[in-house]
CSV table of C-alpha atoms in Angstrom, one decimal:
chain,number,residue,atom,x,y,z
A,1,MET,CA,0.6,19.6,48.4
A,2,SER,CA,0.0,22.2,45.6
A,3,ILE,CA,2.5,25.1,45.1
A,4,ARG,CA,1.1,28.6,45.6
A,5,ILE,CA,2.6,31.5,43.8
A,6,GLU,CA,2.4,35.0,45.2
A,7,GLN,CA,3.6,38.2,43.5
A,8,ALA,CA,5.9,40.2,45.9
A,9,ILE,CA,4.6,43.8,46.0
A,10,SER,CA,4.3,45.0,49.6
A,11,PRO,CA,7.4,45.8,51.7
A,12,ARG,CA,6.7,42.7,53.7
A,13,GLN,CA,6.8,40.5,50.6
A,14,ILE,CA,9.9,42.2,49.2
A,15,ARG,CA,11.6,41.6,52.6
A,16,ALA,CA,10.7,37.9,52.3
A,17,PHE,CA,12.0,37.8,48.8
A,18,ILE,CA,15.4,39.2,49.9
A,19,ARG,CA,15.7,37.1,53.0
A,20,PHE,CA,14.7,33.7,51.5
A,21,ARG,CA,18.3,32.9,50.5
A,22,HIS,CA,19.4,33.3,54.1
A,23,LYS,CA,17.0,30.6,55.2
A,24,LEU,CA,17.6,28.3,52.2
A,25,TYR,CA,21.4,28.3,52.7
A,26,GLN,CA,21.4,28.4,56.5
A,27,GLY,CA,24.3,26.2,57.6
A,28,ASP,CA,26.0,26.1,54.2
A,29,PRO,CA,29.7,26.9,54.8
A,30,ASN,CA,30.0,28.4,51.3
A,31,TYR,CA,27.0,30.7,51.4
A,32,ILE,CA,27.7,34.4,51.5
A,33,PRO,CA,24.7,36.6,52.5
A,34,GLU,CA,24.1,39.7,50.4
A,35,LEU,CA,23.6,42.8,52.5
A,36,ASN,CA,19.8,43.3,52.9
A,37,TRP,CA,19.9,47.1,52.4
A,38,SER,CA,22.1,46.7,49.3
A,39,GLU,CA,19.8,44.2,47.6
A,40,ARG,CA,16.7,46.2,48.6
A,41,ASN,CA,18.2,49.2,46.8
A,42,PHE,CA,19.1,47.1,43.8
A,43,LEU,CA,15.6,45.6,43.5
A,44,GLY,CA,13.8,48.9,44.1
A,45,PRO,CA,13.1,52.2,42.2
A,46,ARG,CA,16.5,53.7,43.2
A,47,ASN,CA,18.1,51.4,40.6
A,48,PRO,CA,18.3,53.3,37.3
A,49,PHE,CA,17.5,50.1,35.4
A,50,PHE,CA,13.8,50.9,36.3
A,51,ARG,CA,13.9,54.2,34.4
A,52,HIS,CA,13.6,52.2,31.2
A,53,SER,CA,12.6,48.6,32.1
A,54,ARG,CA,10.6,46.7,34.6
A,55,ALA,CA,10.4,43.5,36.7
A,56,ALA,CA,8.0,41.5,38.7
A,57,TYR,CA,9.0,39.4,41.8
A,58,PHE,CA,7.3,36.1,42.7
A,59,LEU,CA,7.4,33.9,45.8
A,60,ALA,CA,6.5,30.2,45.9
A,61,TYR,CA,4.9,28.6,48.9
A,62,ASN,CA,4.5,24.9,49.7
A,63,GLY,CA,1.8,25.1,52.3
A,64,LYS,CA,2.9,27.8,54.7
A,65,GLN,CA,6.6,27.4,54.0
A,66,MET,CA,8.3,29.7,51.5
A,67,ALA,CA,10.0,27.4,48.9
A,68,GLY,CA,11.4,29.7,46.2
A,69,ARG,CA,11.7,33.0,44.5
A,70,VAL,CA,12.2,34.4,41.1
A,71,ALA,CA,12.1,37.8,39.2
A,72,ALA,CA,10.6,38.2,35.7
A,73,ILE,CA,12.5,40.9,33.9
A,74,TYR,CA,11.4,43.0,30.9
A,75,ASN,CA,14.6,44.7,29.6
A,76,THR,CA,13.5,47.4,27.2
A,77,MET,CA,17.0,48.2,26.0
A,78,HIS,CA,17.8,44.5,25.3
A,79,LEU,CA,14.6,44.2,23.2
A,80,GLU,CA,15.3,47.4,21.3
A,81,ARG,CA,18.9,46.2,20.6
A,82,TYR,CA,18.2,42.5,19.7
A,83,GLN,CA,14.5,42.4,18.6
A,84,ASP,CA,14.3,38.8,19.8
A,85,ARG,CA,11.2,39.0,22.1
A,86,THR,CA,13.2,37.6,24.9
A,87,GLY,CA,12.5,38.3,28.6
A,88,PHE,CA,14.6,37.2,31.5
A,89,PHE,CA,14.4,35.5,34.9
A,90,GLY,CA,16.7,36.3,37.7
A,91,PHE,CA,17.2,36.1,41.4
A,92,PHE,CA,16.2,32.5,41.1
A,93,ASP,CA,16.4,30.4,44.3
A,94,ALA,CA,14.4,27.3,45.2
A,95,VAL,CA,14.3,24.2,47.3
A,96,ASP,CA,15.2,21.0,45.5
A,97,ASP,CA,11.6,20.4,44.2
A,98,GLN,CA,10.8,20.3,40.5
A,99,ALA,CA,7.2,21.4,41.2
A,100,VAL,CA,8.5,24.6,42.9
A,101,CYS,CA,10.9,25.4,40.1
A,102,ASP,CA,8.2,24.8,37.4
A,103,ALA,CA,5.6,27.0,39.2
A,104,LEU,CA,8.1,29.8,39.6
A,105,LEU,CA,9.2,29.8,36.0
A,106,HIS,CA,5.6,29.4,34.8
A,107,ALA,CA,4.7,32.5,36.7
A,108,ALA,CA,7.6,34.5,35.3
A,109,GLY,CA,6.9,33.3,31.8
A,110,LYS,CA,3.3,34.1,32.0
A,111,TRP,CA,4.0,37.7,33.1
A,112,LEU,CA,6.5,38.1,30.3
A,113,ALA,CA,4.1,36.6,27.8
A,114,SER,CA,1.5,39.1,28.8
A,115,LEU,CA,3.9,41.8,27.6
A,116,GLY,CA,4.2,40.1,24.2
A,117,LEU,CA,7.4,38.1,24.7
A,118,THR,CA,7.9,34.6,23.5
A,119,ARG,CA,11.1,33.4,25.2
A,120,ILE,CA,12.6,33.4,28.7
A,121,MET,CA,16.3,33.3,29.5
A,122,GLY,CA,18.5,33.4,32.6
A,123,PRO,CA,19.3,33.6,35.4
A,124,GLU,CA,20.3,37.2,34.7
A,125,ASN,CA,20.0,39.7,37.5
A,126,PHE,CA,18.5,42.5,35.2
A,127,THR,CA,21.4,42.6,32.6
A,128,THR,CA,24.6,40.8,31.7
A,129,ASN,CA,26.4,43.6,33.5
A,130,HIS,CA,25.3,42.1,36.8
A,131,ALA,CA,25.3,38.5,38.2
A,132,VAL,CA,24.6,36.0,35.4
A,133,GLY,CA,24.1,32.3,35.3
A,134,ILE,CA,23.9,29.5,37.8
A,135,LEU,CA,27.0,27.8,39.3
A,136,THR,CA,27.4,24.3,37.7
A,137,ALA,CA,31.0,23.5,38.7
A,138,GLY,CA,33.3,24.7,41.6
A,139,PHE,CA,30.9,24.2,44.5
A,140,GLU,CA,33.7,23.4,46.9
A,141,GLN,CA,34.8,27.1,47.1
A,142,PRO,CA,32.7,30.1,48.3
A,143,PRO,CA,31.8,32.7,45.7
A,144,VAL,CA,33.9,35.9,45.4
A,145,VAL,CA,32.3,39.3,45.5
A,146,GLN,CA,29.3,39.7,43.2
A,147,MET,CA,29.4,36.2,41.8
A,148,PRO,CA,26.5,33.7,42.0
A,149,TYR,CA,26.3,30.8,44.4
A,150,ASN,CA,23.8,27.9,44.4
A,151,ARG,CA,23.6,24.2,45.1
A,152,PRO,CA,24.2,21.5,42.5
A,153,TYR,CA,20.6,20.7,42.0
A,154,TYR,CA,19.8,23.9,40.2
A,155,GLU,CA,21.0,22.7,36.8
A,156,PRO,CA,18.8,19.6,36.7
A,157,LEU,CA,15.9,21.6,37.9
A,158,LEU,CA,16.3,24.0,34.9
A,159,ASN,CA,17.0,21.1,32.5
A,160,ASN,CA,13.9,19.3,33.6
A,161,ASN,CA,11.9,22.5,33.1
A,162,GLY,CA,12.7,22.4,29.4
A,163,MET,CA,15.6,24.9,29.6
A,164,THR,CA,18.6,24.5,27.3
A,165,GLU,CA,22.0,25.9,27.7
A,166,GLN,CA,22.8,29.2,25.9
A,167,MET,CA,26.2,30.2,27.2
A,168,GLU,CA,28.9,28.8,29.5
A,169,LEU,CA,31.0,31.2,31.5
A,170,HIS,CA,34.2,30.6,33.4
A,171,ALA,CA,36.1,31.9,36.4
A,172,TYR,CA,39.8,31.3,36.9
A,173,ARG,CA,41.8,31.4,40.1
A,174,PHE,CA,45.4,32.6,40.6
A,175,GLU,CA,46.8,31.0,43.7
A,176,GLN,CA,49.6,33.6,43.8
A,177,VAL,CA,49.6,37.2,42.6
A,178,ASP,CA,53.3,37.7,42.0
A,179,LEU,CA,53.8,37.1,38.3
A,180,PRO,CA,57.1,35.6,37.0
A,181,ALA,CA,60.1,37.8,36.6
A,182,ASP,CA,60.3,37.4,32.8
A,183,PHE,CA,56.6,38.5,32.6
A,184,MET,CA,57.3,41.6,34.7
A,185,LYS,CA,60.4,42.5,32.6
A,186,ARG,CA,58.5,42.1,29.4
A,187,ALA,CA,55.6,44.2,30.7
A,188,GLN,CA,58.1,46.9,31.7
A,189,THR,CA,59.5,46.9,28.1
A,190,ILE,CA,56.0,47.1,26.7
A,191,GLU,CA,55.0,50.0,28.9
A,192,ALA,CA,58.1,52.0,27.9
A,193,ARG,CA,57.2,51.4,24.2
A,194,LEU,CA,53.6,52.5,24.8
A,195,LYS,CA,54.9,55.7,26.3
A,196,ARG,CA,56.8,56.5,23.1
A,197,HIS,CA,53.4,56.3,21.4
A,198,ASN,CA,51.8,58.6,24.0
A,199,ILE,CA,50.0,55.8,25.7
A,200,ARG,CA,50.2,55.7,29.4
A,201,ILE,CA,48.8,53.6,32.2
A,202,ARG,CA,47.6,55.2,35.4
A,203,PRO,CA,45.3,54.7,38.4
A,204,VAL,CA,41.9,56.4,38.6
A,205,ASN,CA,41.8,59.9,39.9
A,206,PHE,CA,39.1,59.9,42.6
A,207,SER,CA,39.2,63.7,42.8
A,208,HIS,CA,37.6,63.7,39.4
A,209,PHE,CA,35.5,60.6,39.9
A,210,GLY,CA,32.5,61.7,37.9
A,211,GLU,CA,34.5,62.7,34.8
A,212,GLU,CA,36.6,59.5,35.1
A,213,MET,CA,33.6,57.3,35.3
A,214,GLU,CA,31.8,58.8,32.3
A,215,GLN,CA,34.9,58.2,30.2
A,216,LEU,CA,35.2,54.7,31.5
A,217,ARG,CA,31.5,54.0,30.8
A,218,GLN,CA,31.9,55.1,27.1
A,219,VAL,CA,35.0,52.9,26.7
A,220,TYR,CA,33.3,50.0,28.6
A,221,ASN,CA,30.3,50.1,26.2
A,222,ALA,CA,32.5,50.4,23.1
A,223,ALA,CA,34.9,47.6,24.2
A,224,ASN,CA,32.0,45.2,24.8
A,225,GLU,CA,30.1,45.9,21.6
A,226,GLY,CA,29.3,42.7,19.9
A,227,HIS,CA,29.8,40.5,23.0
A,228,TRP,CA,27.0,37.9,23.6
A,229,GLY,CA,24.0,39.4,25.3
A,230,PHE,CA,25.7,42.8,26.0
A,231,VAL,CA,23.5,45.8,26.6
A,232,PRO,CA,25.2,49.2,27.0
A,233,LEU,CA,24.9,50.9,30.4
A,234,THR,CA,23.3,54.3,30.7
A,235,VAL,CA,25.0,57.1,32.5
A,236,ALA,CA,22.8,56.6,35.5
A,237,GLU,CA,23.3,52.9,35.6
A,238,PHE,CA,27.0,53.0,35.3
A,239,ARG,CA,27.3,55.7,38.0
A,240,PHE,CA,25.0,53.6,40.3
A,241,LEU,CA,27.3,50.6,40.0
A,242,ALA,CA,30.5,52.8,40.3
A,243,ASN,CA,29.3,54.5,43.4
A,244,ASP,CA,28.7,51.1,45.0
A,245,LEU,CA,32.2,49.9,44.2
A,246,ARG,CA,33.8,53.2,45.2
A,247,LYS,CA,33.2,52.3,48.8
A,248,ILE,CA,35.5,49.3,48.7
A,249,VAL,CA,38.3,50.0,46.2
A,250,GLN,CA,41.6,51.9,46.3
A,251,LYS,CA,42.8,53.9,43.3
A,252,GLU,CA,45.2,51.1,42.2
A,253,ASN,CA,42.2,48.8,41.8
A,254,VAL,CA,41.0,50.9,38.8
A,255,LEU,CA,43.7,51.1,36.1
A,256,LEU,CA,43.2,53.2,33.0
A,257,ALA,CA,45.0,53.4,29.7
A,258,GLU,CA,45.1,56.7,27.8
A,259,LYS,CA,46.2,57.7,24.3
A,260,ASP,CA,46.9,61.5,24.1
A,261,GLY,CA,44.7,62.0,27.1
A,262,GLN,CA,41.8,59.9,25.8
A,263,LEU,CA,40.8,56.8,27.6
A,264,ILE,CA,41.3,53.6,25.5
A,265,GLY,CA,41.3,50.8,28.1
A,266,TYR,CA,40.7,49.8,31.7
A,267,MET,CA,41.1,47.1,34.2
A,268,VAL,CA,39.1,47.0,37.5
A,269,THR,CA,39.8,44.7,40.4
A,270,VAL,CA,37.9,44.6,43.7
A,271,PRO,CA,38.9,43.2,47.1
A,272,ASP,CA,36.9,40.1,48.0
A,273,VAL,CA,34.7,41.6,50.6
A,274,ASN,CA,32.8,38.3,50.7
A,275,GLN,CA,35.5,37.3,53.2
A,276,ILE,CA,33.9,39.8,55.6
A,277,LEU,CA,30.2,39.4,54.5
A,278,ARG,CA,30.2,35.7,55.3
A,279,LYS,CA,30.6,36.8,59.0
A,280,ILE,CA,27.6,39.1,59.0
A,281,PRO,CA,24.5,37.2,60.1
A,282,GLU,CA,21.7,37.2,57.5
A,283,GLY,CA,23.0,40.2,55.6
A,284,ARG,CA,22.6,42.7,58.4
A,285,LEU,CA,25.4,45.2,58.3
A,286,PHE,CA,24.1,47.3,61.2
A,287,PRO,CA,25.7,48.3,63.6
A,288,PHE,CA,28.8,48.0,61.5
A,289,GLY,CA,29.8,50.1,58.5
A,290,TRP,CA,32.1,49.6,55.5
A,291,ALA,CA,34.8,51.8,56.9
A,292,LYS,CA,35.1,49.8,60.1
A,293,LEU,CA,34.9,46.5,58.4
A,294,LEU,CA,37.4,47.3,55.7
A,295,ALA,CA,39.8,48.6,58.3
A,296,LYS,CA,40.2,45.1,59.6
A,297,PRO,CA,43.0,43.1,57.8
A,298,GLN,CA,40.7,40.2,56.9
A,299,ILE,CA,40.8,40.3,53.1
A,300,ASN,CA,43.5,38.4,51.3
A,301,GLY,CA,41.8,37.8,48.0
A,302,ALA,CA,40.4,39.8,45.1
A,303,ARG,CA,38.4,39.6,41.9
A,304,LEU,CA,39.4,40.8,38.5
A,305,LEU,CA,36.0,42.4,37.7
A,306,ILE,CA,36.3,43.9,34.2
A,307,LEU,CA,39.1,44.4,31.6
A,308,GLY,CA,38.7,46.0,28.2
A,309,VAL,CA,40.6,47.7,25.4
A,310,LEU,CA,39.2,49.5,22.4
A,311,PRO,CA,39.6,47.4,19.3
A,312,ALA,CA,42.1,49.7,17.6
A,313,PHE,CA,44.5,49.3,20.5
A,314,ARG,CA,44.4,45.6,21.2
A,315,ARG,CA,47.4,43.3,20.7
A,316,MET,CA,49.7,46.1,21.9
A,317,GLY,CA,50.3,44.6,25.3
A,318,ILE,CA,48.2,47.0,27.3
A,319,ASP,CA,46.7,44.1,29.1
A,320,TRP,CA,50.2,42.9,30.1
A,321,CYS,CA,50.8,46.3,31.7
A,322,PHE,CA,47.6,46.1,33.6
A,323,TYR,CA,48.5,42.6,34.9
A,324,ALA,CA,52.0,43.7,36.0
A,325,ARG,CA,50.9,46.8,37.8
A,326,THR,CA,48.1,44.9,39.6
A,327,SER,CA,50.6,42.1,40.5
A,328,ARG,CA,52.8,44.7,42.3
A,329,PHE,CA,49.8,46.4,44.0
A,330,PHE,CA,48.4,43.1,45.2
A,331,THR,CA,51.7,42.0,46.6
A,332,GLU,CA,52.2,45.2,48.5
A,333,ALA,CA,48.5,45.1,49.7
A,334,GLY,CA,48.8,41.6,51.1
A,335,ILE,CA,46.5,40.0,48.5
A,336,LYS,CA,47.4,36.3,48.2
A,337,TRP,CA,45.1,35.1,45.5
A,338,THR,CA,42.6,36.4,42.9
A,339,GLU,CA,39.8,35.1,40.8
A,340,ALA,CA,39.0,36.4,37.3
A,341,GLY,CA,35.4,36.1,36.0
A,342,TYR,CA,33.3,36.1,34.0
A,343,VAL,CA,35.1,34.8,30.9
A,344,MET,CA,32.6,33.7,28.2
A,345,GLY,CA,33.2,30.2,26.9
A,346,ASN,CA,33.3,31.4,23.3
A,347,ASN,CA,36.0,34.0,24.0
A,348,LEU,CA,38.8,31.6,23.1
A,349,MET,CA,41.5,34.2,23.1
A,350,MET,CA,40.8,35.5,26.7
A,351,ASN,CA,40.5,31.9,28.0
A,352,ARG,CA,43.9,31.1,26.5
A,353,ILE,CA,45.6,34.2,27.8
A,354,ILE,CA,44.4,33.7,31.4
A,355,ARG,CA,45.5,30.0,31.3
A,356,ASN,CA,48.9,31.1,29.9
A,357,ILE,CA,49.6,33.5,32.8
A,358,GLY,CA,48.7,30.9,35.4
A,359,GLY,CA,44.9,31.0,35.8
A,360,LYS,CA,43.4,27.6,36.8
A,361,PRO,CA,39.8,26.8,36.1
A,362,ALA,CA,37.8,27.4,39.3
A,363,LYS,CA,34.1,27.7,38.6
A,364,THR,CA,31.7,27.3,35.7
A,365,TYR,CA,28.3,29.1,35.2
A,366,LYS,CA,25.6,28.5,32.7
A,367,VAL,CA,22.7,30.5,31.2
A,368,PHE,CA,19.6,28.7,30.0
A,369,ALA,CA,16.5,29.5,27.9
A,370,ARG,CA,13.3,28.1,26.5
A,371,ARG,CA,10.2,29.2,24.7
A,372,ILE,CA,7.4,30.5,26.8
């Protein structure tokens, strides 16, 4: 039976686009449903990404049965920065059928080609600041918050479509959060030395959230300059993401390093709310709310979301201080394990550091591309 492609435009079609994953992964013990309202906001005009860029959503049908989905993404800021005529595909999900995969990526590529682009890369859910890649190793564990999950057949589907690997990304798991005594002692010595140079580590001040987030955005963009595929976040985009995370973090989850009052580094961790979301049928939060859900002592894991230090202040041990403070906080908060990701495969130093402090390889993700 031939595969029919339909562009998702109407509210009904967008609803089908969002909910397809629930049907595809029904019964999968490792599947965590995204909240429908959250994904609807992310895909729609409320997302500041659409102030400068655009996307088209496609559905694949095999007869009357929906068989897949994909987004074609035209990222203006990426194109201005890299001048590589590359568009992206994201939110890719499909049954194990090469014809479905090929039809979806053909539709996405055709839409991007109509805008003058010559290459398609992904999966990338709008930018590298969001979910990136497909899972290629580590299927035995459920994903942590805001990390991708898919079945093993996705990689051969993309390879057979002519896609080639562009980047490998890793996630590491720490089965315990209390770091060794010698590490904690050394971190204490480092922090004392940093103070003598007017560098201090502190948690975020939620009373001045707007100002704190704008400083963090600037340092985040500067610290990631030169990283593979990175596109700086605008003020509105960063605030959009920060406001979402604000609902689930405590001040100790956001650690900042300052030199003479100016932000120079950061580390952000988040509780693994996926442990709660997996119990919500088909991504429907109502009649529950975040406050009621997070009040329940159900979360014993966390994710190290982002860590960065301005180049001039690296190799001073600021990251050691972040790890030590987070270790103490997690121990007091009842967090038993944590996962750190993403770490790019070509970031040899960070991969080595995480292994040296006890991180064990947990999951691998890959990004693919081909000519249109």
